[in-house]
Amino acid sequence: MGKTVYDLILDALDSLSADQLERFKHKLSARQEIGYGLIEKVSNMAVTQRIINKFTKKDAIAHTATVLREIDLRDQAEDLEEAYARQGASSVAGMGDTGGRASDPSFTQTEVPARAQSAVSAAAGRTDKQNQLEVTQRKSQQGIQEREKKLQDLRQAADSLTRSAQAAVEDSERIFTELIRSFERRRSEVKELIRDQGKAAVSQAERLIEQLEQEIAELRRRDAELEQLSHTEDHIHFLQSCQSVCDPPGPGDLPKITVNPHVSFEALRKQVSELKERLEDVCKGELVKISQTAEKVHILELRTRESFLQYSCQLTLDPNTANTLLHLSEGNRQLEFSCHS
């Protein structure tokens, strides 16, 4: 029994290597004769059937041989043409052309070669699966696009947050540096105040000490003169000197001053200590607020039950203002409606 056009073309394709077959499909598609998507991943039988369906019985062999030559497979092209010539063009064409036989009343589907029927069935099955595959692929591509968009948004948000965090760190560093400098100035001012006040008080005391020492020295000198005069035996000298020494121009009255033996800066030290405690309390309170604000910075907003519960609170109803048709229970937290008041 002679071979059909289908058998001859299929034999030619089966003789090709995987690389040669792939080149054949690309060239066939490049000639805009059969779309590459229709033959990319199908069997040689399906490719053969599509070639036969596309061209007439004579042209199927010619087109196949032409494509083989264009991919430098001249030997395979000549073998195909010689096999076609040996079989006899008319007999081979008639056996391989299902379109021509469709007009013959005696033609039945059983006359189509078994491999051709299998290829047609496979091609039809592939069409259905191809549609399903395209739907799945569209969903997959949509999922990829959505995730790529989400990925881009996350990266942009992360970059933005990183820049914002760096700016916040720099501002915090600057503000705390200024605050430290301000405290340094205040510390210097308090230190100078204490030193100046201490020096002024000590200087005042030293002037009074010097005055008192001079007065004491003068009084001692006078006391020595009086002591000496009291022991003189010359009555005339005693009488002459007594008037001058008994009523001398002395240092005057003692200044009315009160000396505080426990004078100190203890009260000031206490005030500085209290200032420190107040500042620490303020800093602690403000740092808690800053920490709470920082904890609210999130790139992802996870909407969970726990995230909503943080805003929950216990509600109670006022029985004095409730409608008379409403009855409260469960600690004034539940309502029951009644038609009878």
Short mmCIF file of C-alpha atoms in Angstrom, two decimals:
data_model
loop_
_atom_site.label_atom_id
_atom_site.label_comp_id
_atom_site.label_asym_id
_atom_site.label_seq_id
_atom_site.Cartn_x
_atom_site.Cartn_y
_atom_site.Cartn_z
CA MET A 1 0.00 0.00 0.00
CA GLY A 2 1.43 3.40 -1.02
CA LYS A 3 2.02 6.25 1.38
CA THR A 4 -0.20 9.30 1.55
CA VAL A 5 0.89 12.93 1.47
CA TYR A 6 0.35 12.92 5.23
CA ASP A 7 2.71 9.94 5.66
CA LEU A 8 5.40 11.45 3.43
CA ILE A 9 5.46 14.80 5.23
CA LEU A 10 5.30 13.12 8.65
CA ASP A 11 8.24 10.86 7.72
CA ALA A 12 10.20 13.93 6.65
CA LEU A 13 9.52 15.70 9.94
CA ASP A 14 10.30 12.59 12.00
CA SER A 15 13.70 12.39 10.32
CA LEU A 16 14.66 15.85 11.65
CA SER A 17 16.56 16.43 14.86
CA ALA A 18 15.01 18.51 17.63
CA ASP A 19 17.01 21.58 16.58
CA GLN A 20 16.16 21.10 12.89
CA LEU A 21 12.49 20.64 13.71
CA GLU A 22 12.47 23.84 15.77
CA ARG A 23 14.08 25.74 12.89
CA PHE A 24 11.48 24.26 10.50
CA LYS A 25 8.63 25.53 12.71
CA HIS A 26 10.14 29.00 12.98
CA LYS A 27 10.67 29.25 9.23
CA LEU A 28 7.16 27.99 8.53
CA SER A 29 5.82 30.66 10.88
CA ALA A 30 8.11 33.35 9.43
CA ARG A 31 6.57 32.74 6.01
CA GLN A 32 3.26 33.78 7.63
CA GLU A 33 1.69 30.53 6.58
CA ILE A 34 0.97 28.98 9.99
CA GLY A 35 1.17 30.80 13.32
CA TYR A 36 4.03 29.68 15.53
CA GLY A 37 1.75 29.40 18.54
CA LEU A 38 -0.26 26.72 16.74
CA ILE A 39 2.75 24.46 16.13
CA GLU A 40 5.22 25.42 18.86
CA LYS A 41 4.56 22.59 21.31
CA VAL A 42 2.51 20.13 19.28
CA SER A 43 3.49 16.74 17.86
CA ASN A 44 4.82 16.16 14.35
CA MET A 45 1.47 14.61 13.48
CA ALA A 46 -0.35 17.82 14.42
CA VAL A 47 2.15 19.91 12.43
CA THR A 48 1.69 17.65 9.42
CA GLN A 49 -2.09 17.90 9.63
CA ARG A 50 -1.95 21.69 9.81
CA ILE A 51 0.28 21.82 6.71
CA ILE A 52 -2.16 19.60 4.80
CA ASN A 53 -5.14 21.66 5.99
CA LYS A 54 -3.42 24.90 4.98
CA PHE A 55 -2.35 23.96 1.43
CA THR A 56 -3.76 21.96 -1.47
CA LYS A 57 -2.71 18.36 -2.01
CA LYS A 58 0.06 19.30 -4.43
CA ASP A 59 1.24 22.38 -2.57
CA ALA A 60 1.64 20.60 0.80
CA ILE A 61 4.69 18.66 -0.48
CA ALA A 62 6.07 21.68 -2.36
CA HIS A 63 5.75 24.05 0.60
CA THR A 64 7.32 21.55 2.98
CA ALA A 65 10.26 21.02 0.62
CA THR A 66 10.69 24.79 0.18
CA VAL A 67 10.84 25.36 3.94
CA LEU A 68 13.38 22.54 4.29
CA ARG A 69 15.61 24.13 1.65
CA GLU A 70 15.35 27.55 3.31
CA ILE A 71 16.80 26.09 6.51
CA ASP A 72 19.61 24.38 4.54
CA LEU A 73 18.11 20.87 4.68
CA ARG A 74 18.32 20.28 0.93
CA ASP A 75 18.85 16.52 1.23
CA GLN A 76 15.65 16.10 3.24
CA ALA A 77 13.79 18.29 0.74
CA GLU A 78 15.00 16.20 -2.21
CA ASP A 79 14.18 12.95 -0.38
CA LEU A 80 10.62 14.18 0.20
CA GLU A 81 10.16 15.20 -3.43
CA GLU A 82 11.65 11.93 -4.73
CA ALA A 83 9.41 9.86 -2.44
CA TYR A 84 6.43 11.84 -3.67
CA ALA A 85 7.49 11.24 -7.29
CA ARG A 86 8.03 7.51 -6.72
CA GLN A 87 4.57 7.08 -5.23
CA GLY A 88 3.00 8.88 -8.13
CA ALA A 89 1.70 12.38 -7.66
CA SER A 90 -1.92 11.56 -8.45
CA SER A 91 -2.22 8.50 -6.25
CA VAL A 92 -0.37 10.08 -3.34
CA ALA A 93 -2.33 13.30 -3.54
CA GLY A 94 -5.63 11.47 -3.59
CA MET A 95 -4.76 9.40 -0.58
CA GLY A 96 -3.58 12.33 1.45
CA ASP A 97 -6.22 14.95 0.69
CA THR A 98 -9.19 14.63 2.99
CA GLY A 99 -10.72 17.75 1.51
CA GLY A 100 -10.91 16.16 -1.94
CA ARG A 101 -12.49 13.00 -0.58
CA ALA A 102 -15.19 14.88 1.26
CA SER A 103 -16.98 15.37 -2.08
CA ASP A 104 -16.92 11.63 -2.84
CA PRO A 105 -20.10 9.89 -1.54
CA SER A 106 -18.14 6.72 -0.93
CA PHE A 107 -15.61 8.51 1.31
CA THR A 108 -15.77 7.63 5.01
CA GLN A 109 -13.84 8.87 8.02
CA THR A 110 -12.23 5.46 8.39
CA GLU A 111 -10.26 6.10 5.20
CA VAL A 112 -8.31 8.90 6.91
CA PRO A 113 -4.99 7.52 8.14
CA ALA A 114 -5.04 6.53 11.77
CA ARG A 115 -2.24 8.95 12.63
CA ALA A 116 -4.11 11.80 10.93
CA GLN A 117 -7.25 11.10 12.95
CA SER A 118 -5.16 11.06 16.12
CA ALA A 119 -3.52 14.37 15.17
CA VAL A 120 -6.89 16.03 14.49
CA SER A 121 -8.26 14.78 17.80
CA ALA A 122 -5.14 15.99 19.61
CA ALA A 123 -5.36 19.38 17.90
CA ALA A 124 -9.02 19.77 18.92
CA GLY A 125 -8.21 18.76 22.48
CA ARG A 126 -5.32 21.19 22.54
CA THR A 127 -7.62 24.03 21.45
CA ASP A 128 -9.81 23.52 24.51
CA LYS A 129 -6.86 23.18 26.81
CA GLN A 130 -5.19 26.13 25.11
CA ASN A 131 -8.18 28.31 26.01
CA GLN A 132 -8.03 27.12 29.61
CA LEU A 133 -4.31 27.70 29.63
CA GLU A 134 -4.75 31.25 28.34
CA VAL A 135 -7.29 32.01 31.07
CA THR A 136 -4.95 30.60 33.70
CA GLN A 137 -2.04 32.50 32.18
CA ARG A 138 -3.99 35.77 32.24
CA LYS A 139 -4.81 35.22 35.90
CA SER A 140 -1.19 34.39 36.58
CA GLN A 141 0.01 37.50 34.75
CA GLN A 142 -2.54 39.59 36.63
CA GLY A 143 -1.27 38.14 39.89
CA ILE A 144 2.30 38.95 38.84
CA GLN A 145 1.35 42.53 37.95
CA GLU A 146 -0.49 43.02 41.24
CA ARG A 147 2.43 41.66 43.23
CA GLU A 148 4.95 43.68 41.25
CA LYS A 149 2.88 46.81 41.95
CA LYS A 150 2.71 45.91 45.63
CA LEU A 151 6.45 45.20 45.62
CA GLN A 152 7.14 48.58 44.03
CA ASP A 153 4.89 50.32 46.56
CA LEU A 154 6.64 48.54 49.43
CA ARG A 155 10.08 49.46 48.14
CA GLN A 156 9.07 53.09 47.67
CA ALA A 157 7.51 53.17 51.14
CA ALA A 158 10.62 51.57 52.66
CA ASP A 159 12.91 54.06 50.89
CA SER A 160 10.70 56.97 51.94
CA LEU A 161 10.60 55.75 55.53
CA THR A 162 14.37 55.28 55.56
CA ARG A 163 14.87 58.87 54.39
CA SER A 164 12.31 60.12 56.90
CA ALA A 165 13.98 58.18 59.72
CA GLN A 166 17.37 59.62 58.79
CA ALA A 167 15.93 63.14 58.74
CA ALA A 168 14.28 62.55 62.13
CA VAL A 169 17.58 61.27 63.55
CA GLU A 170 19.43 64.32 62.26
CA ASP A 171 16.78 66.70 63.63
CA SER A 172 16.79 64.91 66.99
CA GLU A 173 20.57 65.09 67.12
CA ARG A 174 20.48 68.80 66.32
CA ILE A 175 17.73 69.54 68.86
CA PHE A 176 19.38 67.54 71.65
CA THR A 177 22.71 69.19 70.86
CA GLU A 178 21.08 72.61 71.16
CA LEU A 179 19.38 71.48 74.37
CA ILE A 180 22.68 70.29 75.82
CA ARG A 181 24.31 73.59 74.88
CA SER A 182 21.43 75.46 76.51
CA PHE A 183 21.88 73.44 79.70
CA GLU A 184 25.62 74.08 79.54
CA ARG A 185 24.95 77.82 79.36
CA ARG A 186 22.51 77.63 82.26
CA ARG A 187 25.00 75.59 84.25
CA SER A 188 27.70 78.18 83.61
CA GLU A 189 25.31 80.96 84.61
CA VAL A 190 24.40 79.24 87.89
CA LYS A 191 28.05 78.46 88.58
CA GLU A 192 29.05 82.09 88.00
CA LEU A 193 26.13 83.28 90.11
CA ILE A 194 27.21 81.11 93.04
CA ARG A 195 30.84 82.13 92.73
CA ASP A 196 30.05 85.85 92.38
CA GLN A 197 27.65 85.81 95.30
CA GLY A 198 30.12 83.85 97.41
CA LYS A 199 32.95 86.24 96.56
CA ALA A 200 30.78 89.28 97.32
CA ALA A 201 29.71 87.90 100.70
CA VAL A 202 33.26 86.86 101.61
CA SER A 203 34.64 90.23 100.46
CA GLN A 204 32.14 92.07 102.66
CA ALA A 205 33.07 89.88 105.61
CA GLU A 206 36.79 90.37 104.96
CA ARG A 207 36.41 94.17 104.96
CA LEU A 208 34.60 94.01 108.28
CA ILE A 209 37.23 91.60 109.62
CA GLU A 210 39.99 94.01 108.65
CA GLN A 211 38.14 96.89 110.30
CA LEU A 212 37.60 94.91 113.48
CA GLU A 213 41.23 93.82 113.58
CA GLN A 214 42.36 97.45 113.29
CA GLU A 215 39.97 98.53 116.03
CA ILE A 216 41.13 95.68 118.26
CA ALA A 217 44.75 96.70 117.72
CA GLU A 218 43.94 100.32 118.57
CA LEU A 219 42.02 99.32 121.69
CA ARG A 220 44.85 97.09 122.85
CA ARG A 221 47.32 99.90 122.39
CA ARG A 222 45.10 102.20 124.46
CA ASP A 223 44.64 99.49 127.04
CA ALA A 224 48.41 99.14 127.35
CA GLU A 225 48.77 102.90 127.88
CA LEU A 226 46.09 102.83 130.57
CA GLU A 227 47.77 99.89 132.25
CA GLN A 228 51.10 101.70 132.25
CA LEU A 229 49.56 104.95 133.52
CA SER A 230 47.78 103.15 136.32
CA HIS A 231 51.10 101.99 137.74
CA THR A 232 52.99 105.30 137.54
CA GLU A 233 54.10 106.85 140.89
CA ASP A 234 54.34 110.37 139.50
CA HIS A 235 51.13 111.97 140.62
CA ILE A 236 51.60 115.08 138.50
CA HIS A 237 52.22 112.99 135.33
CA PHE A 238 49.25 110.81 136.19
CA LEU A 239 46.94 113.80 136.48
CA GLN A 240 48.24 115.37 133.29
CA SER A 241 47.90 112.16 131.23
CA CYS A 242 44.72 110.81 132.73
CA GLN A 243 42.50 113.32 130.96
CA SER A 244 43.88 112.46 127.53
CA VAL A 245 43.83 108.69 127.91
CA CYS A 246 40.52 108.43 129.72
CA ASP A 247 38.59 110.22 127.00
CA PRO A 248 40.41 109.31 123.77
CA PRO A 249 38.91 109.39 120.25
CA GLY A 250 38.27 105.65 120.08
CA PRO A 251 37.02 103.46 117.22
CA GLY A 252 33.42 104.24 118.05
CA ASP A 253 30.59 101.88 118.74
CA LEU A 254 30.71 98.29 117.49
CA PRO A 255 28.76 97.93 114.20
CA LYS A 256 25.33 96.44 114.70
CA ILE A 257 25.76 93.21 112.76
CA THR A 258 24.48 89.70 113.28
CA VAL A 259 26.80 86.90 112.30
CA ASN A 260 25.15 83.73 110.97
CA PRO A 261 27.53 80.90 111.88
CA HIS A 262 25.62 78.43 109.66
CA VAL A 263 25.55 80.50 106.48
CA SER A 264 25.77 78.34 103.30
CA PHE A 265 24.40 77.78 99.80
CA GLU A 266 22.45 74.73 100.94
CA ALA A 267 19.11 76.25 99.89
CA LEU A 268 20.47 76.91 96.41
CA ARG A 269 21.80 73.36 96.17
CA LYS A 270 18.35 72.10 97.10
CA GLN A 271 16.73 74.24 94.40
CA VAL A 272 19.16 72.94 91.76
CA SER A 273 18.44 69.38 92.88
CA GLU A 274 14.68 69.99 92.62
CA LEU A 275 15.18 71.48 89.16
CA LYS A 276 17.02 68.32 88.13
CA GLU A 277 14.18 66.12 89.37
CA ARG A 278 11.54 68.20 87.59
CA LEU A 279 13.51 68.12 84.34
CA GLU A 280 13.95 64.36 84.60
CA ASP A 281 10.21 63.93 85.14
CA VAL A 282 9.46 66.12 82.13
CA CYS A 283 11.97 64.22 80.00
CA LYS A 284 10.55 60.85 81.04
CA GLY A 285 7.00 61.93 80.23
CA GLU A 286 7.97 63.42 76.87
CA LEU A 287 10.09 60.40 75.95
CA VAL A 288 7.09 58.14 76.61
CA LYS A 289 5.04 60.27 74.20
CA ILE A 290 7.85 60.20 71.63
CA SER A 291 8.12 56.42 71.96
CA GLN A 292 4.36 55.99 71.50
CA THR A 293 4.43 58.19 68.41
CA ALA A 294 7.37 56.24 66.96
CA GLU A 295 5.58 52.91 67.54
CA LYS A 296 2.70 54.11 65.35
CA VAL A 297 4.97 54.36 62.30
CA HIS A 298 4.26 51.28 60.17
CA ILE A 299 4.69 50.55 56.49
CA LEU A 300 2.16 47.72 56.60
CA GLU A 301 -1.31 48.25 58.04
CA LEU A 302 -2.43 44.84 59.22
CA ARG A 303 -6.15 44.99 59.86
CA THR A 304 -6.62 42.36 62.53
CA ARG A 305 -9.12 42.04 65.34
CA GLU A 306 -6.40 42.82 67.87
CA SER A 307 -5.51 46.03 66.04
CA PHE A 308 -9.12 47.23 66.36
CA LEU A 309 -9.51 46.12 69.97
CA GLN A 310 -6.95 48.67 71.11
CA TYR A 311 -9.57 51.35 70.40
CA SER A 312 -12.34 49.54 72.27
CA CYS A 313 -13.83 50.72 75.54
CA GLN A 314 -16.54 49.65 77.96
CA LEU A 315 -19.82 51.43 77.25
CA THR A 316 -22.59 51.85 79.76
CA LEU A 317 -26.03 53.35 79.27
CA ASP A 318 -27.72 55.82 81.56
CA PRO A 319 -31.00 54.34 82.86
CA ASN A 320 -32.25 57.84 83.69
CA THR A 321 -32.19 58.93 80.05
CA ALA A 322 -33.14 55.63 78.39
CA ASN A 323 -36.49 55.31 76.66
CA THR A 324 -39.21 53.76 78.78
CA LEU A 325 -39.58 50.92 76.27
CA LEU A 326 -35.93 49.98 76.70
CA HIS A 327 -34.85 47.79 79.60
CA LEU A 328 -31.22 47.73 80.64
CA SER A 329 -29.37 44.69 81.91
CA GLU A 330 -25.86 43.31 82.36
CA GLY A 331 -24.65 46.33 84.27
CA ASN A 332 -26.48 48.79 82.00
CA ARG A 333 -24.64 47.42 78.96
CA GLN A 334 -27.41 45.48 77.21
CA LEU A 335 -30.74 46.68 75.87
CA GLU A 336 -34.01 44.84 75.58
CA PHE A 337 -37.01 46.27 73.80
CA SER A 338 -40.44 45.79 75.30
CA CYS A 339 -43.78 46.96 73.99
CA HIS A 340 -45.05 47.26 77.56
CA SER A 341 -43.52 49.96 79.69
#
